[in-house]
GROMACS .gro file of C-alpha atoms in nm:
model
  219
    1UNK     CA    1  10.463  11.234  10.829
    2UNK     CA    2  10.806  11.348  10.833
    3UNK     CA    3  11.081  11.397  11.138
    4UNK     CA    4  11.165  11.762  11.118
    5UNK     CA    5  11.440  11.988  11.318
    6UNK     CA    6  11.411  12.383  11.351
    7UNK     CA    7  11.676  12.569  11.488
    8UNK     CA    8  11.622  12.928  11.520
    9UNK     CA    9  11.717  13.200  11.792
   10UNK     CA   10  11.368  13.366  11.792
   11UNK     CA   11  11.079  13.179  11.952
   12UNK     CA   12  10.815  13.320  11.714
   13UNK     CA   13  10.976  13.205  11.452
   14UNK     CA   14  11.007  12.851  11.612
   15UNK     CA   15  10.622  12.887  11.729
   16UNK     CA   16  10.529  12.967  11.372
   17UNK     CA   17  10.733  12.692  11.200
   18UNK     CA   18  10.548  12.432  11.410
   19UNK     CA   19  10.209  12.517  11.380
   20UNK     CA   20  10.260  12.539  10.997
   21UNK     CA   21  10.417  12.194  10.956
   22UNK     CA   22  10.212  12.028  11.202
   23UNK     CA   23   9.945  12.103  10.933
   24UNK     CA   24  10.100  11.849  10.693
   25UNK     CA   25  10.108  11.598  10.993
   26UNK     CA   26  10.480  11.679  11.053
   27UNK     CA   27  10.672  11.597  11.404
   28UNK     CA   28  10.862  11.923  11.459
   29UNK     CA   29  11.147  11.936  11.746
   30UNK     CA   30  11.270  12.304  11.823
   31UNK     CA   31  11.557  12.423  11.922
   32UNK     CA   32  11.721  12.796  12.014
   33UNK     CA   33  12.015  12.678  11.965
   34UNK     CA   34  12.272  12.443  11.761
   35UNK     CA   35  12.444  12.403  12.106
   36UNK     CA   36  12.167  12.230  12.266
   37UNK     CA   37  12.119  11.967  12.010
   38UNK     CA   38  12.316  11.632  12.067
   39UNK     CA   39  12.460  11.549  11.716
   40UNK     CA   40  12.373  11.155  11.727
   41UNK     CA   41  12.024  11.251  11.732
   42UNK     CA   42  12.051  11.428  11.403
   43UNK     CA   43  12.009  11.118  11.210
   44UNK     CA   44  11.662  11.070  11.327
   45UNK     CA   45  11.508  11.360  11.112
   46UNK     CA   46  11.427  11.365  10.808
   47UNK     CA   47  11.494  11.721  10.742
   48UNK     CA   48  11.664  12.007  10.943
   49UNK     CA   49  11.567  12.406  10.900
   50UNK     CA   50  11.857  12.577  10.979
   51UNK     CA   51  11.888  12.968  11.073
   52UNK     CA   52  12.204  13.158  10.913
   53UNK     CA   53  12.244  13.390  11.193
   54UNK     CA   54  12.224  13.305  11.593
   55UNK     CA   55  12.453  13.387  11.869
   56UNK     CA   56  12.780  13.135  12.017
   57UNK     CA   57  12.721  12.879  11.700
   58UNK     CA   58  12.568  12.994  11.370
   59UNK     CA   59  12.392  12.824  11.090
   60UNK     CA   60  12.669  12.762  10.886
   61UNK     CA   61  12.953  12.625  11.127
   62UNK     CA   62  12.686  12.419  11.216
   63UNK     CA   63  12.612  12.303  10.884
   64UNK     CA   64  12.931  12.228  10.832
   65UNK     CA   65  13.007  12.043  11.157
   66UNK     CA   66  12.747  11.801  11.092
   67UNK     CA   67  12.658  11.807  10.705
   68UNK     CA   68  12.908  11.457  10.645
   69UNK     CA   69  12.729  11.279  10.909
   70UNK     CA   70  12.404  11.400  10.839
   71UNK     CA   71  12.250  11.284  10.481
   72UNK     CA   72  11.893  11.472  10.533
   73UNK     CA   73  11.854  11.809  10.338
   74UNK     CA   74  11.953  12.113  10.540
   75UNK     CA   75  11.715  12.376  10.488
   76UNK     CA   76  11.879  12.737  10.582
   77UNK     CA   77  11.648  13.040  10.703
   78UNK     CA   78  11.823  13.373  10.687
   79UNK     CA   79  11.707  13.757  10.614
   80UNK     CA   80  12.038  13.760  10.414
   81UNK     CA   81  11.998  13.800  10.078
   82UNK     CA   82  12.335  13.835   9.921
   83UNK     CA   83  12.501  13.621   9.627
   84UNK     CA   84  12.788  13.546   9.794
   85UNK     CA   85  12.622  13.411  10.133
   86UNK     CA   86  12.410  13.167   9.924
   87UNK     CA   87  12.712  13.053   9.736
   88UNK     CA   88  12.899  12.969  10.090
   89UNK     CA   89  12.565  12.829  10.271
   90UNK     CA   90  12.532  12.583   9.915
   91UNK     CA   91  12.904  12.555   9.926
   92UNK     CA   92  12.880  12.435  10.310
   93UNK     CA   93  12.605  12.173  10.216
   94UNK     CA   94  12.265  12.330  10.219
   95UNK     CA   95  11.998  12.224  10.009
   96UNK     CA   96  11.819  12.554   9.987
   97UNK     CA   97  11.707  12.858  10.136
   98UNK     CA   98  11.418  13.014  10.241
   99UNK     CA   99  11.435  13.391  10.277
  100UNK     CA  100  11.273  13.594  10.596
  101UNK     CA  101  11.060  13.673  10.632
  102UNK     CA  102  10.853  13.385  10.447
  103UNK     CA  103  10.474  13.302  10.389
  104UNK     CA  104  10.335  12.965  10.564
  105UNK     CA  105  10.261  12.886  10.213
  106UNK     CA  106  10.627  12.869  10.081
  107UNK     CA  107  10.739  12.741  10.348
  108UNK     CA  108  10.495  12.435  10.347
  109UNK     CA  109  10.580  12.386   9.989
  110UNK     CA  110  10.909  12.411   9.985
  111UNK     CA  111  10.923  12.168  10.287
  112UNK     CA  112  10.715  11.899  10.154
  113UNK     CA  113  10.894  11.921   9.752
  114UNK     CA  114  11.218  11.857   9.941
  115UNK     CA  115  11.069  11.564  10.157
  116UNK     CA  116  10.922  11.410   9.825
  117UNK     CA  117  11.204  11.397   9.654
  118UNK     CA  118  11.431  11.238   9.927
  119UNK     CA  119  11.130  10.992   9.964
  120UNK     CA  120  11.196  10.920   9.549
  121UNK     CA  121  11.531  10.922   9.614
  122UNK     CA  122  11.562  10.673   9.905
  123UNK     CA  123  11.295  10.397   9.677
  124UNK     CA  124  11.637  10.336   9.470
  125UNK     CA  125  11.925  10.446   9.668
  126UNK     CA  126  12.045  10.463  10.073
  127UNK     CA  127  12.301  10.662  10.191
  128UNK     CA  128  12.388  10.616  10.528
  129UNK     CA  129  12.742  10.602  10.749
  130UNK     CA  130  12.981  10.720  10.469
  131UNK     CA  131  12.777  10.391  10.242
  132UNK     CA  132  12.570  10.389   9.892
  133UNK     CA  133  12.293  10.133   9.924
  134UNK     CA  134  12.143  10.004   9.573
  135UNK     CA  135  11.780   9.913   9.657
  136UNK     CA  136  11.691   9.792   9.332
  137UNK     CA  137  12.078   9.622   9.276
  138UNK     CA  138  12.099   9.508   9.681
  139UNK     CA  139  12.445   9.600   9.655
  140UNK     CA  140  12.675   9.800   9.888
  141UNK     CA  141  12.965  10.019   9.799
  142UNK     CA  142  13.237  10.250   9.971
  143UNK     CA  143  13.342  10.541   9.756
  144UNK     CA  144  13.276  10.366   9.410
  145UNK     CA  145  13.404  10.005   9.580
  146UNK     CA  146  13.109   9.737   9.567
  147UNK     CA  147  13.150   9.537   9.914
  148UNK     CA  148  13.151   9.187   9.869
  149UNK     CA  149  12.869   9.056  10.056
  150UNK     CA  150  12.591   8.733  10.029
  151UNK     CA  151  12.272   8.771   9.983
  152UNK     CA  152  12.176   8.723  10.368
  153UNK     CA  153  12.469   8.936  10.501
  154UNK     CA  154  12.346   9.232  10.237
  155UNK     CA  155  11.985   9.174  10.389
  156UNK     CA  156  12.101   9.252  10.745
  157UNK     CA  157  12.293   9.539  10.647
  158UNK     CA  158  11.984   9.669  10.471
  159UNK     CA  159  11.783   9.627  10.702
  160UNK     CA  160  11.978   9.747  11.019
  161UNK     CA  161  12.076  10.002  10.816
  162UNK     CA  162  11.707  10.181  10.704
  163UNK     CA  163  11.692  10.163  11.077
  164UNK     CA  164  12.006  10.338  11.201
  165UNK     CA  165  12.059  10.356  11.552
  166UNK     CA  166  11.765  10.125  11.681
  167UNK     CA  167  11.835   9.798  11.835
  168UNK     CA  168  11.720   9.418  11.727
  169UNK     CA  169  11.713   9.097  11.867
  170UNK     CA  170  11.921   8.826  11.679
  171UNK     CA  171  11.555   8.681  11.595
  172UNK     CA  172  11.400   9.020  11.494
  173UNK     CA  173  11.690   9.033  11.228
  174UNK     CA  174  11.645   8.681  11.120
  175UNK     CA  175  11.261   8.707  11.050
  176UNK     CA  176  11.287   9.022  10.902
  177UNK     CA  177  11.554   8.908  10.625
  178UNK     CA  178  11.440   8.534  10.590
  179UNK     CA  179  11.113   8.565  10.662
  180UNK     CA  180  10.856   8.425  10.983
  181UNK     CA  181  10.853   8.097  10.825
  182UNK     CA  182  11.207   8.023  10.681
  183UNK     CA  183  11.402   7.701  10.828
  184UNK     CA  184  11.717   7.831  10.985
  185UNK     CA  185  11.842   7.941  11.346
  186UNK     CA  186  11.893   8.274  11.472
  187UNK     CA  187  12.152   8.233  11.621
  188UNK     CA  188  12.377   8.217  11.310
  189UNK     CA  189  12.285   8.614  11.260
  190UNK     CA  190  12.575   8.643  11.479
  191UNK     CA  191  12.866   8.442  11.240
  192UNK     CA  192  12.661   8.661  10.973
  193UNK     CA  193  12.732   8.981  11.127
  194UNK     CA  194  13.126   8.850  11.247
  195UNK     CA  195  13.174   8.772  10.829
  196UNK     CA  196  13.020   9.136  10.753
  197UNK     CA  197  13.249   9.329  11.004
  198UNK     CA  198  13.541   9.154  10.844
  199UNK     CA  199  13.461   9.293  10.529
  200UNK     CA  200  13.372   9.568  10.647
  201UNK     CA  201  13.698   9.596  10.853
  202UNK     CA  202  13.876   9.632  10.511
  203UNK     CA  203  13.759   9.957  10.457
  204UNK     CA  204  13.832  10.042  10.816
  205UNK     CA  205  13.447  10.082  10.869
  206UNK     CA  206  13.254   9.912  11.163
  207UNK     CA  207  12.897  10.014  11.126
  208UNK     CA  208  12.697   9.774  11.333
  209UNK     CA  209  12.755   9.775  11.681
  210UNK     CA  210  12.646   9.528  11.986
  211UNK     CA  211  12.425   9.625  12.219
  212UNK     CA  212  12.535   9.384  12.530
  213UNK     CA  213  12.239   9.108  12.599
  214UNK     CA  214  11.968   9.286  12.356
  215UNK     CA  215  12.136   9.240  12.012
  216UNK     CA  216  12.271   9.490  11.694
  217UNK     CA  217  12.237   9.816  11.593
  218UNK     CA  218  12.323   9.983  11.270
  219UNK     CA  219  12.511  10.356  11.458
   0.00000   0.00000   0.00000
């Protein structure tokens, strides 16, 4: 089950996109509008179809508001055919297209080859807040600069990080990177998370925030 956004002017169109994906077990959210979508929910789907043309905002300023804060694939859905459009919607960040008017077919498949090969994708590598995460190497790095971190201050970033934007308790962090039964304290998450701002500091980057009297989040 994937997270997916639709963002199309013509409710129909919405209507139909969401009982097709739904088939595949998808969570679809709809919107009429790029204007009605707060942008530090975007991070929360997995994959966003996008239409070219709508009124006040279209697809592409939209795509290319969001597209270096965003790291899903942007999916556009337009009637226009043209080489040159393609070029700029591909140039903007898009993924791919999908031309109107399309089959439920296509666009299931095209949907689900995208979502599989982010899923590949994401086994090895995580990127997330400007950051490369090396699953396999557990290493960090900032435009081709590995970040100097242990091996417990790389496991919180992981993990707060495949988590973006949802909070944990000093002791949720702890068990989840040394494990239910390791012999340590929680409480020295915190000096962990102080040493990883300061290197993170270096690159002018502070990616985990405190969330007053509950604990950290990765924003």
């Amino acid at each position: 089950m994937a997270k997916i956004l639709a963002i199309d002017d013509e409710p129909d169109i919405l209507s139909l996109i969401e009982r097709t994906l739904q088939k595949d077990s998808h969570l679809v959210t709809t919107a009429l509008s790029p204007d009605s979508i707060e942008p530090k929910t975007l991070n929360h789907y997995d994959l966003i179809l996008l239409d070219v043309m709508m009124p006040g905002t279209d697809g592409f300023a939209f795509c290319q508001k969001v597209r270096d804060s965003v790291d899903c694939p942007i999916l556009f859905l337009t009637a226009k055919t043209m080489e040159s459009d393609v070029t700029v919607g591909f140039g903007l960040g898009a993924d791919d297209y999908i031309k109107k008017p399309f089959s439920t077919g296509e666009l299931r498949a095209r949907v689900n080859a995208h979502l599989r090969r982010e899923s590949r994708e994401k086994r090895h590598v995580l990127h997330v807040s400007g950051l490369e995460f090396n699953l396999a190497a557990k290493e960090v790095t900032v435009d081709g600069q590995k970040i100097p971190l242990t091996k417990i201050e790389y496991g919180i970033c992981e993990y707060l990080a495949q988590n973006h934007g949802q909070v944990f308790t000093k002791e949720q962090i702890y068990d989840a990177v040394c494990g239910y039964n390791a012999e340590g304290d929680s409480f020295t998450v915190a000096v962990h998370i102080k040493n990883i701002r300061a290197k993170f500091a270096v690159y002018k980057m502070a990616p985990i925030s405190t969330a007053w009297g509950i604990g950290y989040k990765w924003d």
